[in-house]
XYZ file of N, CA, C and O in Angstrom:
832
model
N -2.627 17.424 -3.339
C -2.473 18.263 -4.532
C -3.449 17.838 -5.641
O -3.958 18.648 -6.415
N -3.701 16.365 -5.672
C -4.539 16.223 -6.936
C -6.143 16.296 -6.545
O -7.045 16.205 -7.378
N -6.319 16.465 -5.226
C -7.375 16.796 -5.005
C -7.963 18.395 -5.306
O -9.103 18.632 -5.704
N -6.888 19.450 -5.013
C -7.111 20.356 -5.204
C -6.991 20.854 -6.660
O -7.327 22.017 -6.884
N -6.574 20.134 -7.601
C -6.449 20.142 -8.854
C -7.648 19.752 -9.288
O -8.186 20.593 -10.007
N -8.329 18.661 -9.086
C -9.648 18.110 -9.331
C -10.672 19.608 -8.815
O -11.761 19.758 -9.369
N -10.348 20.319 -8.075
C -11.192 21.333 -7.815
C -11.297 22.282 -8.584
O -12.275 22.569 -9.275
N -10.066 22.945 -8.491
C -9.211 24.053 -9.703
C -10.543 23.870 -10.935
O -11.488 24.592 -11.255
N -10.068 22.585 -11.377
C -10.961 22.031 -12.690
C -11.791 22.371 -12.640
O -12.035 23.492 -13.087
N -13.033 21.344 -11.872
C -14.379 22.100 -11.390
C -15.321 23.188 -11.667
O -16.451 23.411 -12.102
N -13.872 23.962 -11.012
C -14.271 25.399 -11.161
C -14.003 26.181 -12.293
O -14.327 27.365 -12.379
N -13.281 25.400 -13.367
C -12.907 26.569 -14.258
C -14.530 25.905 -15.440
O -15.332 26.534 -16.130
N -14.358 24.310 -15.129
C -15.464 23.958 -15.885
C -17.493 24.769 -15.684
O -18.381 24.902 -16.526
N -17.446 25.085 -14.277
C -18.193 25.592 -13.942
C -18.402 27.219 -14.634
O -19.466 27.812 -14.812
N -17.161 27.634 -14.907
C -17.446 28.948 -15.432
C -17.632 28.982 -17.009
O -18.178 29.811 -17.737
N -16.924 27.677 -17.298
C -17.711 27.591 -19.112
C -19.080 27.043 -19.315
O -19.820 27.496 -20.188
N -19.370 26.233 -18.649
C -20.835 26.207 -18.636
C -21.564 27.626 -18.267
O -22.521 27.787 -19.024
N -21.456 28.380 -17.619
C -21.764 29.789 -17.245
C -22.084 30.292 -18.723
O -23.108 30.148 -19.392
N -20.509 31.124 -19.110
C -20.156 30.621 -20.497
C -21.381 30.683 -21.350
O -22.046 31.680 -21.631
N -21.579 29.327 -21.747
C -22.703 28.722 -22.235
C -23.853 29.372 -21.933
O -24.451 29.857 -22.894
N -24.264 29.494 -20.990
C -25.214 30.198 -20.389
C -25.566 31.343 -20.747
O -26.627 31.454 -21.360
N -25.041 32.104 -20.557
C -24.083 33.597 -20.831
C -25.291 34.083 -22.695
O -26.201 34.807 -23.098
N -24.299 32.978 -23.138
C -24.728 33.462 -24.470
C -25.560 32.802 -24.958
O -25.813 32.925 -26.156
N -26.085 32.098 -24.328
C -28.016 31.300 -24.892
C -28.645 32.415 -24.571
O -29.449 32.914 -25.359
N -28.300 33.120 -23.043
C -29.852 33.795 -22.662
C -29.541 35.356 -23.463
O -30.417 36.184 -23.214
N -28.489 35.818 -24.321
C -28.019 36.590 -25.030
C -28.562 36.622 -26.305
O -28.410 37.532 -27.119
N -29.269 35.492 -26.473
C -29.526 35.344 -27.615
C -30.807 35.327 -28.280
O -31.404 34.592 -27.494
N -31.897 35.701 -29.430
C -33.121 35.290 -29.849
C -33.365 34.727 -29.982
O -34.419 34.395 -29.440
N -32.781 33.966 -30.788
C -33.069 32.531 -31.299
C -32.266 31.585 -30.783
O -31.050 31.414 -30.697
N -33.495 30.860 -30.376
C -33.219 29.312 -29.852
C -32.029 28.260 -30.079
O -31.211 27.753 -29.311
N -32.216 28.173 -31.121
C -31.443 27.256 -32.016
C -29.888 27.897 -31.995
O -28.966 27.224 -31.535
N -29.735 28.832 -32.364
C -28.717 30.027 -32.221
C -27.845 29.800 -30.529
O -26.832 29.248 -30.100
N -28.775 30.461 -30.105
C -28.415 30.024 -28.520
C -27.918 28.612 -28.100
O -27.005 28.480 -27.285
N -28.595 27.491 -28.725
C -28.092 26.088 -28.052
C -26.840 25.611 -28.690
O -25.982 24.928 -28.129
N -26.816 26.028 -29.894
C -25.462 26.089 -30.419
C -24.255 26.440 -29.840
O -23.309 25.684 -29.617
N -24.351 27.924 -29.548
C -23.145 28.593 -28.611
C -22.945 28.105 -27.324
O -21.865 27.946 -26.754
N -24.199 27.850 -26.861
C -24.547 27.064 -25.399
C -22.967 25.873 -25.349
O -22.165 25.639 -24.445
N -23.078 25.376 -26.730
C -22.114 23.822 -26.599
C -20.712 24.141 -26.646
O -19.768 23.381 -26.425
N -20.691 25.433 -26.980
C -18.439 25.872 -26.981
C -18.470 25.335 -24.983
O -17.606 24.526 -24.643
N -19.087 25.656 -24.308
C -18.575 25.655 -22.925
C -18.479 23.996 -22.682
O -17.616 23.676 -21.865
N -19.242 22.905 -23.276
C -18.563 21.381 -22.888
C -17.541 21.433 -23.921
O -16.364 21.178 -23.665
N -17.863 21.684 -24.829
C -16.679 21.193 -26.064
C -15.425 21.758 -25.557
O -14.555 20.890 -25.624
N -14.905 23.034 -25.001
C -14.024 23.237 -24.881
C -13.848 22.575 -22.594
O -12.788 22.746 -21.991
N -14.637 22.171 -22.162
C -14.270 21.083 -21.142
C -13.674 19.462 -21.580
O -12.859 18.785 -20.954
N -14.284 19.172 -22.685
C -13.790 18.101 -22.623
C -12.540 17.978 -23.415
O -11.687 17.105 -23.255
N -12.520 18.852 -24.204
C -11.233 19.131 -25.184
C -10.081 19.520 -23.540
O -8.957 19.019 -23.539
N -10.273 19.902 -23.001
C -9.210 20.064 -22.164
C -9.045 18.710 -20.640
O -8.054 18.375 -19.992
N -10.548 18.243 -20.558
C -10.228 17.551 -19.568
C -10.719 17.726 -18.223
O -10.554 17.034 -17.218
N -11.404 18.873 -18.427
C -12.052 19.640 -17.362
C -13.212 18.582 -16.253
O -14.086 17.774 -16.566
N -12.800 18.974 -15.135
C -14.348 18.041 -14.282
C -15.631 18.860 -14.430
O -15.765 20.057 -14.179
N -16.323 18.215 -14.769
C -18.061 18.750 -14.700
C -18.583 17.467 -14.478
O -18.240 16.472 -15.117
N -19.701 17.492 -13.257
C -20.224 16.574 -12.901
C -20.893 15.513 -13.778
O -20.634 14.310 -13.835
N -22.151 16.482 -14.698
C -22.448 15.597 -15.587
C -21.888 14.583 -16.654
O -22.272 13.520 -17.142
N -20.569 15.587 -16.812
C -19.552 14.536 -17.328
C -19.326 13.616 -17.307
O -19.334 12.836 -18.259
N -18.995 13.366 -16.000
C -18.753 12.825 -15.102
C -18.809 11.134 -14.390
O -17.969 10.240 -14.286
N -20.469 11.294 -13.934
C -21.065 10.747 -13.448
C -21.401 9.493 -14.294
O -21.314 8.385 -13.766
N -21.835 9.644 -15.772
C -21.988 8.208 -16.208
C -20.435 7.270 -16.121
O -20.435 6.395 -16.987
N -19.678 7.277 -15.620
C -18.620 6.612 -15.397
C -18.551 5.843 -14.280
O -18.045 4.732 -14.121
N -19.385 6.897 -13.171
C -19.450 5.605 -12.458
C -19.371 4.305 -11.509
O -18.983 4.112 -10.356
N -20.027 3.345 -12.732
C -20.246 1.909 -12.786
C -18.978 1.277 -13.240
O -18.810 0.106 -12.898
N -18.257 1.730 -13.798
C -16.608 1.612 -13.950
C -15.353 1.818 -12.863
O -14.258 1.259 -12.817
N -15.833 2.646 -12.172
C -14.998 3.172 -11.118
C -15.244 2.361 -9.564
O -16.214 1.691 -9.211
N -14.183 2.646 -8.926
C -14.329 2.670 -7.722
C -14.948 3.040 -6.443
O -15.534 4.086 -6.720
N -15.132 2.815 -5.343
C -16.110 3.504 -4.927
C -15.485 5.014 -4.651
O -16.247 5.978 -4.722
N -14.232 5.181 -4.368
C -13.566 6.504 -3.989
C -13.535 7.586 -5.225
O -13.038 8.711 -5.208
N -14.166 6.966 -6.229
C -14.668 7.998 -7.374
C -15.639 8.995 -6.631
O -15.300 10.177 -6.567
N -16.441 8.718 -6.250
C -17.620 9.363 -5.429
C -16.825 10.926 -5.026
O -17.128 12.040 -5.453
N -15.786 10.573 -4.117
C -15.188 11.988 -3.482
C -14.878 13.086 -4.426
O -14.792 14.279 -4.136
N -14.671 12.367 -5.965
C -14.141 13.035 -7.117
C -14.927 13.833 -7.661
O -14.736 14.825 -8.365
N -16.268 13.092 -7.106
C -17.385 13.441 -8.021
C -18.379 14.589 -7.076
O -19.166 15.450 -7.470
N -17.906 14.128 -5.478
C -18.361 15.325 -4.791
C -17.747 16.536 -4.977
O -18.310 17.625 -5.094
N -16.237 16.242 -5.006
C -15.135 17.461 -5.167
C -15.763 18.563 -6.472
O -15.942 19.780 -6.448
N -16.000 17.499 -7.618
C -16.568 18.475 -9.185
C -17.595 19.280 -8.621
O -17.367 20.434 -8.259
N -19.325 18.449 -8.469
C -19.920 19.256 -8.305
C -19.972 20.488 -7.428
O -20.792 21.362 -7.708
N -19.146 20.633 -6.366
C -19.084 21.445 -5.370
C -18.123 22.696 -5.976
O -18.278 23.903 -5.791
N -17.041 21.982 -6.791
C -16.351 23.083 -7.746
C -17.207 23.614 -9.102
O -16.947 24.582 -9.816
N -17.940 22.975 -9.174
C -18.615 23.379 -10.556
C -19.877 24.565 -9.775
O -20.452 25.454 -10.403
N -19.986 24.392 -8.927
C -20.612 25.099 -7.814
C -20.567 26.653 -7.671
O -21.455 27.505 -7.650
N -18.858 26.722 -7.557
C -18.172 27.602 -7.120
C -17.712 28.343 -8.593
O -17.393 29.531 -8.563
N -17.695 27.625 -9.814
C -17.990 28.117 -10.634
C -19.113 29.118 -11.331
O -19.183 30.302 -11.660
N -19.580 28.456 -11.346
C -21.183 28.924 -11.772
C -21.134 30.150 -10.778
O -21.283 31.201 -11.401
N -21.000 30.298 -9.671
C -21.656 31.348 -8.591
C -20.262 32.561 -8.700
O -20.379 33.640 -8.118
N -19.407 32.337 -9.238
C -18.226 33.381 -9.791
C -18.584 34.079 -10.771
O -18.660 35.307 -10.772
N -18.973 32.924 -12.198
C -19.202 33.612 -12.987
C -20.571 34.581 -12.950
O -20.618 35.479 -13.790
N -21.435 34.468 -12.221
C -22.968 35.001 -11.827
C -22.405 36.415 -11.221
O -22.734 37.476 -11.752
N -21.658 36.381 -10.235
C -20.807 37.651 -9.370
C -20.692 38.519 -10.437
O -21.344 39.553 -10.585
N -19.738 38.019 -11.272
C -18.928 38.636 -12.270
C -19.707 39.578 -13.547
O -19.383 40.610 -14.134
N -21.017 38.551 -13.644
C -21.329 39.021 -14.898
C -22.790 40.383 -14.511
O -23.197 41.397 -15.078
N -23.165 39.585 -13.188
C -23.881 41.008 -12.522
C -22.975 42.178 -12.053
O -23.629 42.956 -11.359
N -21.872 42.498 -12.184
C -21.650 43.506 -11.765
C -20.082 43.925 -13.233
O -18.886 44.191 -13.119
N -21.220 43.730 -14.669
C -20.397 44.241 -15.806
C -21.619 44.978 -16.202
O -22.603 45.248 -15.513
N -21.295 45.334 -17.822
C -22.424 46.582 -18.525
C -23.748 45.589 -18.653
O -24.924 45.953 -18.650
N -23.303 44.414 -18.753
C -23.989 42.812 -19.766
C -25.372 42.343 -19.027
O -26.355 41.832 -19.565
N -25.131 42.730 -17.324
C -25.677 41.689 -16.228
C -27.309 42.139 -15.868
O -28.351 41.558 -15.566
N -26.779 43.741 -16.129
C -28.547 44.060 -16.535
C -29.832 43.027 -17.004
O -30.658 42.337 -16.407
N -29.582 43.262 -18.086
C -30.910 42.247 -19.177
C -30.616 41.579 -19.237
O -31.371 40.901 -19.934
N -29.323 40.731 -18.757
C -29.136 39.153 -18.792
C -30.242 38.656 -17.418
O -30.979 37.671 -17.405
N -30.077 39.586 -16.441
C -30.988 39.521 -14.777
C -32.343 39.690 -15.115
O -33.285 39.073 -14.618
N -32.382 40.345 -15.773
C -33.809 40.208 -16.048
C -34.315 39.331 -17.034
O -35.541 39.227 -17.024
N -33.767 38.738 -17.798
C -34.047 37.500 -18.623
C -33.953 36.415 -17.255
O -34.906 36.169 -16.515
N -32.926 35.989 -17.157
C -33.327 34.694 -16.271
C -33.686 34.340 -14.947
O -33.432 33.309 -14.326
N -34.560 35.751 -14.477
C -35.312 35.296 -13.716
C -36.509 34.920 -13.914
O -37.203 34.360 -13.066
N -37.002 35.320 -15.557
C -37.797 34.916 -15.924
C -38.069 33.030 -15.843
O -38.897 32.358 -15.227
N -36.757 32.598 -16.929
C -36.137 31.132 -16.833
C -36.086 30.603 -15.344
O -36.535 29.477 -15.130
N -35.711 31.138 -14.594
C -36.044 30.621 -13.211
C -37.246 30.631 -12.809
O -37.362 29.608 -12.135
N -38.355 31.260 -12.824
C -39.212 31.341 -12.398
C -40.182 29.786 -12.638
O -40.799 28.960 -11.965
N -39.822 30.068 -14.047
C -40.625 28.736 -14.637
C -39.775 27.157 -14.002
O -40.490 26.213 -13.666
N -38.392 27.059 -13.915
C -37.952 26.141 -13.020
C -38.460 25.606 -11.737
O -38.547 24.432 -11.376
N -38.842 26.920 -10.995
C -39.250 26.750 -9.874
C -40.411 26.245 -9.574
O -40.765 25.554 -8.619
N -41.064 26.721 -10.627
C -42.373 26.239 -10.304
C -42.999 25.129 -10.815
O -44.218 24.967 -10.880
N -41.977 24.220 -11.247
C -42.410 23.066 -11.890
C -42.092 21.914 -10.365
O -41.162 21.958 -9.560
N -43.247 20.989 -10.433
C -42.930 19.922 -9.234
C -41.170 19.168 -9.462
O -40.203 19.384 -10.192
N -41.506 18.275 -8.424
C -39.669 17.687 -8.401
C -40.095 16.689 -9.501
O -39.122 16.536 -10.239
N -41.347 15.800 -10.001
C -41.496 14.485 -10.202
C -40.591 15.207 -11.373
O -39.375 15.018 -11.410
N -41.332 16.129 -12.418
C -41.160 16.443 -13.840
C -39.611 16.957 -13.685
O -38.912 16.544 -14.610
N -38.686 18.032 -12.411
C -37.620 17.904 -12.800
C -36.490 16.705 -13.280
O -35.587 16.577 -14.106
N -37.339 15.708 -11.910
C -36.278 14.509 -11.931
C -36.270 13.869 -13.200
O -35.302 13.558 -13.894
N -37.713 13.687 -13.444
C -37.573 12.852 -15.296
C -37.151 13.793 -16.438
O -36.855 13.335 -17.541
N -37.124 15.220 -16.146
C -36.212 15.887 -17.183
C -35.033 16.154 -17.289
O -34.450 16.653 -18.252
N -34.401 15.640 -15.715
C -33.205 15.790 -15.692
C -32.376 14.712 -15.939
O -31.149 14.805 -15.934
N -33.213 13.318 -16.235
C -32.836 11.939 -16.601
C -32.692 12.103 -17.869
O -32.082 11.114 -18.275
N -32.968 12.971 -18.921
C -32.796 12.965 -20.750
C -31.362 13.412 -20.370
O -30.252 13.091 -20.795
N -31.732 14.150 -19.548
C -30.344 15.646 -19.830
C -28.832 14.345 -19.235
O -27.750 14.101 -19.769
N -29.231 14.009 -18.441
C -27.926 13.050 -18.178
C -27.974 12.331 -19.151
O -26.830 12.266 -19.603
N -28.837 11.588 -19.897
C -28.640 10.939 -20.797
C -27.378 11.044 -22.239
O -26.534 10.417 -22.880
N -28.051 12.308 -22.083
C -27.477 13.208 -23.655
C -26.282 13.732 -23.249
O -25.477 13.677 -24.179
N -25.755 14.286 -22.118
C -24.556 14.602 -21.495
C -23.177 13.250 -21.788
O -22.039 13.117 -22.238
N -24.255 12.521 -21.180
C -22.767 11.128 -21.367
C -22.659 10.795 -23.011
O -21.599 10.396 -23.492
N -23.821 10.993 -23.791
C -23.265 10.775 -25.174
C -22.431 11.568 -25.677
O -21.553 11.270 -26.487
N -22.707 12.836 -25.134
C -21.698 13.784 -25.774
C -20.239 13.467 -25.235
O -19.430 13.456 -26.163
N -19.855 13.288 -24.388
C -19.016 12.914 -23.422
C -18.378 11.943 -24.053
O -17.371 12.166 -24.726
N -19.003 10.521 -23.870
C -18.372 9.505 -24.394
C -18.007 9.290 -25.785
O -17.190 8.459 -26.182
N -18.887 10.357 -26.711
C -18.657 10.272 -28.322
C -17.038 11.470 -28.181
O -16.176 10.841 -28.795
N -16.707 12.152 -27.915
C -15.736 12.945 -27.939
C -14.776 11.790 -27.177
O -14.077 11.153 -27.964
N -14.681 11.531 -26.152
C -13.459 10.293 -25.946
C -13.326 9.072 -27.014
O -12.211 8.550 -26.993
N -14.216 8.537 -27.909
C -14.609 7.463 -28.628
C -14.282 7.459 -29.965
O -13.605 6.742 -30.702
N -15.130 8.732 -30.109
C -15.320 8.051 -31.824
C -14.295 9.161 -32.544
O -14.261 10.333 -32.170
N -13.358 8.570 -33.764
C -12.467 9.223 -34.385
C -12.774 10.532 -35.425
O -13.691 10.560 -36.245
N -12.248 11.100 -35.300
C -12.558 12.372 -36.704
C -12.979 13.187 -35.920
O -13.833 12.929 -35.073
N -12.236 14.726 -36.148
C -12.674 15.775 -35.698
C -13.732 16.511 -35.581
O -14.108 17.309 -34.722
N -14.365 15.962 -37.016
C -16.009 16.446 -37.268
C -16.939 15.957 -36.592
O -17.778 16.564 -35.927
N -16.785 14.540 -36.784
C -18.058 13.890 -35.950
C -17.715 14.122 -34.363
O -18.665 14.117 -33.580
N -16.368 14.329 -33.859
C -16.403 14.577 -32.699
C -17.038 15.702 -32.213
O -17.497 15.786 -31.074
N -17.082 16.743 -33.218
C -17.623 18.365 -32.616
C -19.245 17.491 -33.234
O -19.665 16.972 -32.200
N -19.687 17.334 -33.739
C -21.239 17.030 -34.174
C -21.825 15.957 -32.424
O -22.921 15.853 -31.874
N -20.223 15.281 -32.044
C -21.209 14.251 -31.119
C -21.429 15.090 -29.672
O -22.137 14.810 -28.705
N -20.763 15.938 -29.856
C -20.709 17.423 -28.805
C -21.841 17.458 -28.381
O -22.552 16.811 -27.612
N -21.961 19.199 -29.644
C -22.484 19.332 -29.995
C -24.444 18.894 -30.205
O -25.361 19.557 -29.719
N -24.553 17.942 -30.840
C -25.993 17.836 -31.285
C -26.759 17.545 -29.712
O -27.861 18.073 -29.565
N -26.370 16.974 -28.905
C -27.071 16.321 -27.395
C -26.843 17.348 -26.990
O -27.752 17.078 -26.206
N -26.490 18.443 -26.674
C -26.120 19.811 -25.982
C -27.695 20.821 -26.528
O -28.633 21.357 -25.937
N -27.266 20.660 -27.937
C -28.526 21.695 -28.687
C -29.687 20.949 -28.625
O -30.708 21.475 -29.068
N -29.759 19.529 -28.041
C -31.121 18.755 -28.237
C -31.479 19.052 -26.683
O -32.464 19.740 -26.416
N -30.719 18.559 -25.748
C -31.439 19.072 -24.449
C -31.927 19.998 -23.694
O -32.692 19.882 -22.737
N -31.062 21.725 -24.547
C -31.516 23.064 -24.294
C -32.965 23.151 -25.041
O -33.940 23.587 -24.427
N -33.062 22.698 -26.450
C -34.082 22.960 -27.021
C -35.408 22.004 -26.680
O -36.556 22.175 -27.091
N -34.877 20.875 -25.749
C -36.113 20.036 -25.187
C -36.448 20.257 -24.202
O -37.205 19.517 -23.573
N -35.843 21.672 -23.646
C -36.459 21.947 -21.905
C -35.524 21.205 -20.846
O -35.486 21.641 -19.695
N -34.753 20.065 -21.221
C -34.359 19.258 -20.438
C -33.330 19.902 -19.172
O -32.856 21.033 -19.281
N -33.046 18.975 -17.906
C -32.865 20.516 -16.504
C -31.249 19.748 -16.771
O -30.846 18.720 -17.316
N -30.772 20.657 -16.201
C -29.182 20.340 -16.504
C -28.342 21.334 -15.364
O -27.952 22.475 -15.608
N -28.191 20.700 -14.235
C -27.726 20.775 -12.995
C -26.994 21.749 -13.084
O -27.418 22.649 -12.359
N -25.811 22.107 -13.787
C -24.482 22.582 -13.284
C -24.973 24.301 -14.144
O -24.490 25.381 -13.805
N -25.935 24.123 -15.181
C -26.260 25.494 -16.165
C -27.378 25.830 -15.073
O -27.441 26.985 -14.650
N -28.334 24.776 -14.566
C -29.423 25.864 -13.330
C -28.434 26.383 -12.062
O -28.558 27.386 -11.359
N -27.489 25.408 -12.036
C -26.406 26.371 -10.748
C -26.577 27.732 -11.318
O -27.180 28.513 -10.582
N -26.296 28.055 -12.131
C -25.726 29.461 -12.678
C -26.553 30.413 -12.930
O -26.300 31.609 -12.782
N -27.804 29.851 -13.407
C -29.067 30.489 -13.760
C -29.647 30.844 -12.420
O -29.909 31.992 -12.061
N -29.822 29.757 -11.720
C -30.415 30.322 -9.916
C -29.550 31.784 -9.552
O -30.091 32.849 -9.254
N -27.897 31.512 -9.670
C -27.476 32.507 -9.120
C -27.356 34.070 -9.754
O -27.151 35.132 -9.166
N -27.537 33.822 -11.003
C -27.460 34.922 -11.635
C -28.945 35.553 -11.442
O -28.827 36.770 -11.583
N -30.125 35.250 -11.208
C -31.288 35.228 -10.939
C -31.440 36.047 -9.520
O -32.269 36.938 -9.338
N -30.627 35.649 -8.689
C -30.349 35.453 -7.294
C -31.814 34.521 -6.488
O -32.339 34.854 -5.425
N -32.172 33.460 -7.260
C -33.311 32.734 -7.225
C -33.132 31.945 -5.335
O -34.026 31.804 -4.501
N -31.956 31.660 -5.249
C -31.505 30.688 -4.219
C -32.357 30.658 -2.753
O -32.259 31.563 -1.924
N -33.285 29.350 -2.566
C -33.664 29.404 -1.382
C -33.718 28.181 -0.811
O -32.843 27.335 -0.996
N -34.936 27.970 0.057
C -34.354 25.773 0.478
C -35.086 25.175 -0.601
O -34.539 24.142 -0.987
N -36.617 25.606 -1.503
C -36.820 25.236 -2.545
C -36.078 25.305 -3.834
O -36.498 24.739 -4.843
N -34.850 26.076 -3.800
C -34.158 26.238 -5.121
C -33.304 25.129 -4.926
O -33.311 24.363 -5.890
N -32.400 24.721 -3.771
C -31.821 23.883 -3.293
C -32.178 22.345 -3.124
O -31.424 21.405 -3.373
N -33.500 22.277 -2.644
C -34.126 21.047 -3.360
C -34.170 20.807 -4.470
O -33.631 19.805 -4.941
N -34.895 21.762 -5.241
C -34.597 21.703 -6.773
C -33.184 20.773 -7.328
O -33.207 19.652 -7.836
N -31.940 21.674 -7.034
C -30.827 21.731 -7.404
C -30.472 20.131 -7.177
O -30.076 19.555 -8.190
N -30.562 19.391 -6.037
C -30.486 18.173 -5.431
C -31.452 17.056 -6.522
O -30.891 16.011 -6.849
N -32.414 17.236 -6.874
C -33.558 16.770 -7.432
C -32.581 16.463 -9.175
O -32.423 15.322 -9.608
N -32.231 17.302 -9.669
C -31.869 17.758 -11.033
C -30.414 16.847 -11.100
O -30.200 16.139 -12.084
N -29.302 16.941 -9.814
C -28.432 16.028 -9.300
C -28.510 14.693 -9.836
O -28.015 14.170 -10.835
N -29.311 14.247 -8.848
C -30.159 12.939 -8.942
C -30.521 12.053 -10.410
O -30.220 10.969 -10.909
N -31.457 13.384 -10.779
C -31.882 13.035 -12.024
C -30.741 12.868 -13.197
O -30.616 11.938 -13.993
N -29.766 14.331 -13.022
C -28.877 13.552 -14.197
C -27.766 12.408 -13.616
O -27.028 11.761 -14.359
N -27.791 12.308 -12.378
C -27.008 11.171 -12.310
C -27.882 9.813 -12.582
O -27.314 8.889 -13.163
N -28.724 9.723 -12.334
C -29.618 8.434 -13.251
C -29.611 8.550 -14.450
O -29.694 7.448 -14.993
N -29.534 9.595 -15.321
C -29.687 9.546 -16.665
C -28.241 9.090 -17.616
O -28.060 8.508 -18.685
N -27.375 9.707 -16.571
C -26.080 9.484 -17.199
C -25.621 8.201 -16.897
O -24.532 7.878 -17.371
N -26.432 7.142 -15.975
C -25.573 5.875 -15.774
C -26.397 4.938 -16.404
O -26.063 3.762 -16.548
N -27.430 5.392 -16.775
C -28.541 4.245 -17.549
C -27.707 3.774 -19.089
O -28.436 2.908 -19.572
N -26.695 3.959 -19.875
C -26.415 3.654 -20.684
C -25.180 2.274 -20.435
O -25.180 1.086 -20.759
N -24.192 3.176 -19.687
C -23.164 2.525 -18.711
C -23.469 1.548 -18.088
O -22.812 0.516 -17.951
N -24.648 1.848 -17.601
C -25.019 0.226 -16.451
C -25.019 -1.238 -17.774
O -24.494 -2.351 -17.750
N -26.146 -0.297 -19.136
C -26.311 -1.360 -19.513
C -25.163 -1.807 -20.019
O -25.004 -3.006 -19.792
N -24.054 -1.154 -20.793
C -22.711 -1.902 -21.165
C -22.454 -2.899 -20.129
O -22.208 -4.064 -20.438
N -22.510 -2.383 -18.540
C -21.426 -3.305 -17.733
C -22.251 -4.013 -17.799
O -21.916 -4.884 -18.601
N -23.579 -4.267 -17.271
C -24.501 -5.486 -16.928
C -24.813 -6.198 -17.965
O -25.542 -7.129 -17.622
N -24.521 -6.182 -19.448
C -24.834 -7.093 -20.212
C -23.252 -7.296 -21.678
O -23.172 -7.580 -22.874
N -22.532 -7.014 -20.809
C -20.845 -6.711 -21.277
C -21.020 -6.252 -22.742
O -20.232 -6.717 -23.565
N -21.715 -5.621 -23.041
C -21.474 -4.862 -24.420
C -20.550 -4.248 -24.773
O -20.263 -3.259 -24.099
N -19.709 -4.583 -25.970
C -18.355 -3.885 -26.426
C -19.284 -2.832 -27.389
O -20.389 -2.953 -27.919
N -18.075 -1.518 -27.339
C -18.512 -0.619 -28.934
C -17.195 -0.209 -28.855
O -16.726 0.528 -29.722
C-alpha cells in the first residue's frame, strides 16, 4: 500500500509540474512565466508530494532501499507529466501551447548530452535549495521566497529540469531513443546536482 501511495504521489506531483509548465509556455514574459512556473513545487512540497528532483538530494542520508522510492517517483512523475500532455492536447488550450513547445523542444534536442548534463547539475542544485529551505527555514515568507527564487532562477538560466522536459517532450510529441537519452542524461545530471550540497554536509558533518 505505501508503495502504491508513493506512486499516487508521483503522479499527482508530475501533473503540477505540468501545471507549471502549462503556464510558463502561456505566457510572454519570462519572468512572468517562471514565477507561475513555481505554484506547481510550492504547492508539492506544501503537501508532501514525491518529485524526483525533490527528492534525490536526500539521498546520502538514506538507505539504500530509498533508491526503489526514488525509482517509484520518477516513473510516477512520468506518468504524470504524460497525463497531463494527453489532457491538455485534446482541450481548446493545446493548440498554441503544441506549437510553442515544440519549438522549446527542438532547441533541447539539439543541444549535445555534455551541456545537458552540466545544465542539469545547476537545476538539481537549485531544486534541493528550494526543497530544503521550505522544510528548514521558519516564516512563511521566506519560505515561499526560498521556493520560489531557485525555481525562477533555473527557468530563466536555461537550466534542464527532468520531470518539466518529461512534459514538454510529450506535449511536443518529441519522444524518440534520442529524446530518451536526453531524458536519462538530465536524470543524472540533476541527481548530481542535487547531492553535491548534501554530500558536503555528510562528508564534512556540517550542522545548519
Amino acid at each position: 500500500m505505501e508503495r502504491a501511495r508513493q506512486l499516487v504521489s508521483a503522479i499527482l506531483a508530475g501533473m503540477l509540474i505540468s501545471m507549471g509548465g502549462t503556464v510558463f509556455l502561456s505566457q510572454s514574459n519570462p519572468v512572468v512565466g517562471s514565477f507561475l512556473f513555481a505554484i506547481g513545487l510550492y504547492t508539492i512540497v506544501v503537501f508532501q508530494l514525491h518529485l524526483f528532483t525533490g527528492k534525490i538530494g536526500y539521498t546520502p542520508f538514506q538507505k539504500p532501499i530509498y533508491i526503489i522510492e526514488l525509482a517509484i517517483t520518477w516513473f510516477g512523475n512520468l506518468l504524470g507529466t504524460g497525463l497531463t500532455a494527453l489532457m491538455v492536447k485534446n482541450s481548446r488550450i493545446g493548440g498554441p501551447l503544441v506549437e510553442k513547445v515544440m519549438g522549446v523542444a527542438d532547441v533541447k534536442l539539439a543541444d549535445n548530452f555534455l551541456s545537458i548534463f552540466l545544465l542539469a547539475i545547476f537545476c538539481g542544485m537549485l531544486m534541493f535549495i528550494a526543497v530544503d529551505c521550505y522544510r528548514n527555514v521558519q516564516g512563511s515568507t521566506l519560505r515561499f521566497i526560498g521556493v520560489f527564487v531557485p525555481v525562477m532562477v533555473f527557468i530563466l538560466s536555461g537550466f534542464e529540469h527532468v520531470v518539466a522536459n518529461m512534459y514538454y517532450f510529450s506535449l511536443a510529441g518529441a519522444w524518440s531513443a534520442h529524446c530518451v537519452m536526453s531524458i536519462i542524461v538530465m536524470t543524472l545530471g540533476n541527481a548530481v546536482g542535487g547531492m553535491l550540497i548534501p554530500l558536503y554536509l555528510k562528508i564534512f558533518k556540517v550542522r545548519v
